[in-house]
Amino acid sequence: MSAEGESGSAVSNFLRSFKVVAWSFIGIRKQSEFHTDGNSVKPVHVIVVGLLLALLFVLGLITVINLVV
């Protein structure tokens, strides 16, 4: 049970980090959620998700530019 609980918790934390980074990219956050997220997400997850979303953003821009030009 311990492995399942940790795995589910890790996935939950990673998805929470994804939500935090996605809202940060848009620039919309509630002050109360900001304080809650500071205690509940792991910095490593935020860094990994931020890098992945930044990479997807750049690849998306490159794709759009190549389709237009």
Short mmCIF file of N, CA and C in Angstrom, two decimals, residues 23-62:
data_model
loop_
_atom_site.label_atom_id
_atom_site.label_comp_id
_atom_site.label_asym_id
_atom_site.label_seq_id
_atom_site.Cartn_x
_atom_site.Cartn_y
_atom_site.Cartn_z
N TRP A 23 -1.11 28.18 -14.68
CA TRP A 23 -1.72 29.44 -14.26
C TRP A 23 -0.68 30.55 -14.22
N SER A 24 0.54 30.22 -13.87
CA SER A 24 1.60 31.23 -13.82
C SER A 24 1.95 31.72 -15.22
N PHE A 25 1.92 30.83 -16.21
CA PHE A 25 2.18 31.24 -17.59
C PHE A 25 1.13 32.25 -18.04
N ILE A 26 -0.11 32.02 -17.63
CA ILE A 26 -1.20 32.93 -18.01
C ILE A 26 -1.14 34.21 -17.18
N GLY A 27 -0.70 34.09 -15.94
CA GLY A 27 -0.58 35.25 -15.08
C GLY A 27 -1.77 35.47 -14.18
N ILE A 28 -2.59 34.44 -13.99
CA ILE A 28 -3.78 34.56 -13.16
C ILE A 28 -3.63 33.65 -11.96
N ARG A 29 -3.58 34.21 -10.77
CA ARG A 29 -3.49 33.43 -9.53
C ARG A 29 -4.20 34.19 -8.42
N LYS A 30 -4.90 33.45 -7.56
CA LYS A 30 -5.47 34.05 -6.36
C LYS A 30 -4.40 34.10 -5.28
N GLN A 31 -4.43 35.10 -4.47
CA GLN A 31 -3.44 35.24 -3.39
C GLN A 31 -3.49 34.06 -2.43
N SER A 32 -4.70 33.60 -2.11
CA SER A 32 -4.84 32.47 -1.18
C SER A 32 -4.26 31.18 -1.77
N GLU A 33 -4.48 30.96 -3.06
CA GLU A 33 -3.93 29.77 -3.71
C GLU A 33 -2.42 29.85 -3.81
N PHE A 34 -1.90 31.04 -4.00
CA PHE A 34 -0.45 31.23 -4.06
C PHE A 34 0.21 30.76 -2.77
N HIS A 35 -0.36 31.12 -1.64
CA HIS A 35 0.20 30.71 -0.35
C HIS A 35 0.04 29.21 -0.12
N THR A 36 -1.09 28.67 -0.53
CA THR A 36 -1.32 27.23 -0.39
C THR A 36 -0.33 26.44 -1.24
N ASP A 37 -0.10 26.89 -2.47
CA ASP A 37 0.81 26.19 -3.37
C ASP A 37 2.25 26.22 -2.87
N GLY A 38 2.62 27.27 -2.19
CA GLY A 38 3.97 27.36 -1.66
C GLY A 38 4.28 26.27 -0.66
N ASN A 39 3.26 25.78 0.01
CA ASN A 39 3.45 24.72 0.99
C ASN A 39 3.22 23.33 0.43
N SER A 40 2.51 23.20 -0.68
CA SER A 40 2.09 21.88 -1.14
C SER A 40 2.84 21.34 -2.35
N VAL A 41 3.50 22.17 -3.13
CA VAL A 41 4.20 21.67 -4.32
C VAL A 41 5.70 21.60 -4.07
N LYS A 42 6.33 20.67 -4.79
CA LYS A 42 7.77 20.50 -4.67
C LYS A 42 8.46 21.35 -5.73
N PRO A 43 9.54 22.04 -5.36
CA PRO A 43 10.24 22.90 -6.33
C PRO A 43 10.75 22.13 -7.55
N VAL A 44 11.16 20.90 -7.35
CA VAL A 44 11.67 20.11 -8.48
C VAL A 44 10.56 19.88 -9.51
N HIS A 45 9.36 19.60 -9.04
CA HIS A 45 8.23 19.40 -9.96
C HIS A 45 7.93 20.68 -10.72
N VAL A 46 7.98 21.80 -10.03
CA VAL A 46 7.70 23.09 -10.69
C VAL A 46 8.74 23.38 -11.76
N ILE A 47 10.00 23.10 -11.49
CA ILE A 47 11.07 23.34 -12.47
C ILE A 47 10.89 22.45 -13.69
N VAL A 48 10.64 21.15 -13.46
CA VAL A 48 10.47 20.22 -14.57
C VAL A 48 9.27 20.60 -15.42
N VAL A 49 8.15 20.88 -14.80
CA VAL A 49 6.94 21.26 -15.54
C VAL A 49 7.15 22.58 -16.27
N GLY A 50 7.82 23.53 -15.63
CA GLY A 50 8.09 24.81 -16.28
C GLY A 50 8.94 24.66 -17.52
N LEU A 51 9.96 23.82 -17.44
CA LEU A 51 10.82 23.58 -18.60
C LEU A 51 10.05 22.88 -19.72
N LEU A 52 9.24 21.90 -19.37
CA LEU A 52 8.44 21.20 -20.38
C LEU A 52 7.44 22.13 -21.06
N LEU A 53 6.75 22.95 -20.27
CA LEU A 53 5.78 23.87 -20.87
C LEU A 53 6.46 24.95 -21.71
N ALA A 54 7.63 25.41 -21.28
CA ALA A 54 8.37 26.38 -22.07
C ALA A 54 8.81 25.77 -23.40
N LEU A 55 9.27 24.51 -23.35
CA LEU A 55 9.67 23.81 -24.58
C LEU A 55 8.47 23.64 -25.51
N LEU A 56 7.32 23.23 -24.96
CA LEU A 56 6.12 23.10 -25.79
C LEU A 56 5.69 24.43 -26.38
N PHE A 57 5.83 25.50 -25.62
CA PHE A 57 5.47 26.82 -26.11
C PHE A 57 6.35 27.22 -27.29
N VAL A 58 7.65 27.02 -27.15
CA VAL A 58 8.59 27.38 -28.23
C VAL A 58 8.35 26.51 -29.46
N LEU A 59 8.15 25.21 -29.26
CA LEU A 59 7.87 24.34 -30.40
C LEU A 59 6.56 24.72 -31.08
N GLY A 60 5.57 25.12 -30.31
CA GLY A 60 4.31 25.57 -30.87
C GLY A 60 4.49 26.83 -31.72
N LEU A 61 5.29 27.77 -31.20
CA LEU A 61 5.55 28.99 -31.98
C LEU A 61 6.29 28.68 -33.28
N ILE A 62 7.27 27.80 -33.21
CA ILE A 62 8.02 27.42 -34.41
C ILE A 62 7.09 26.76 -35.43
#
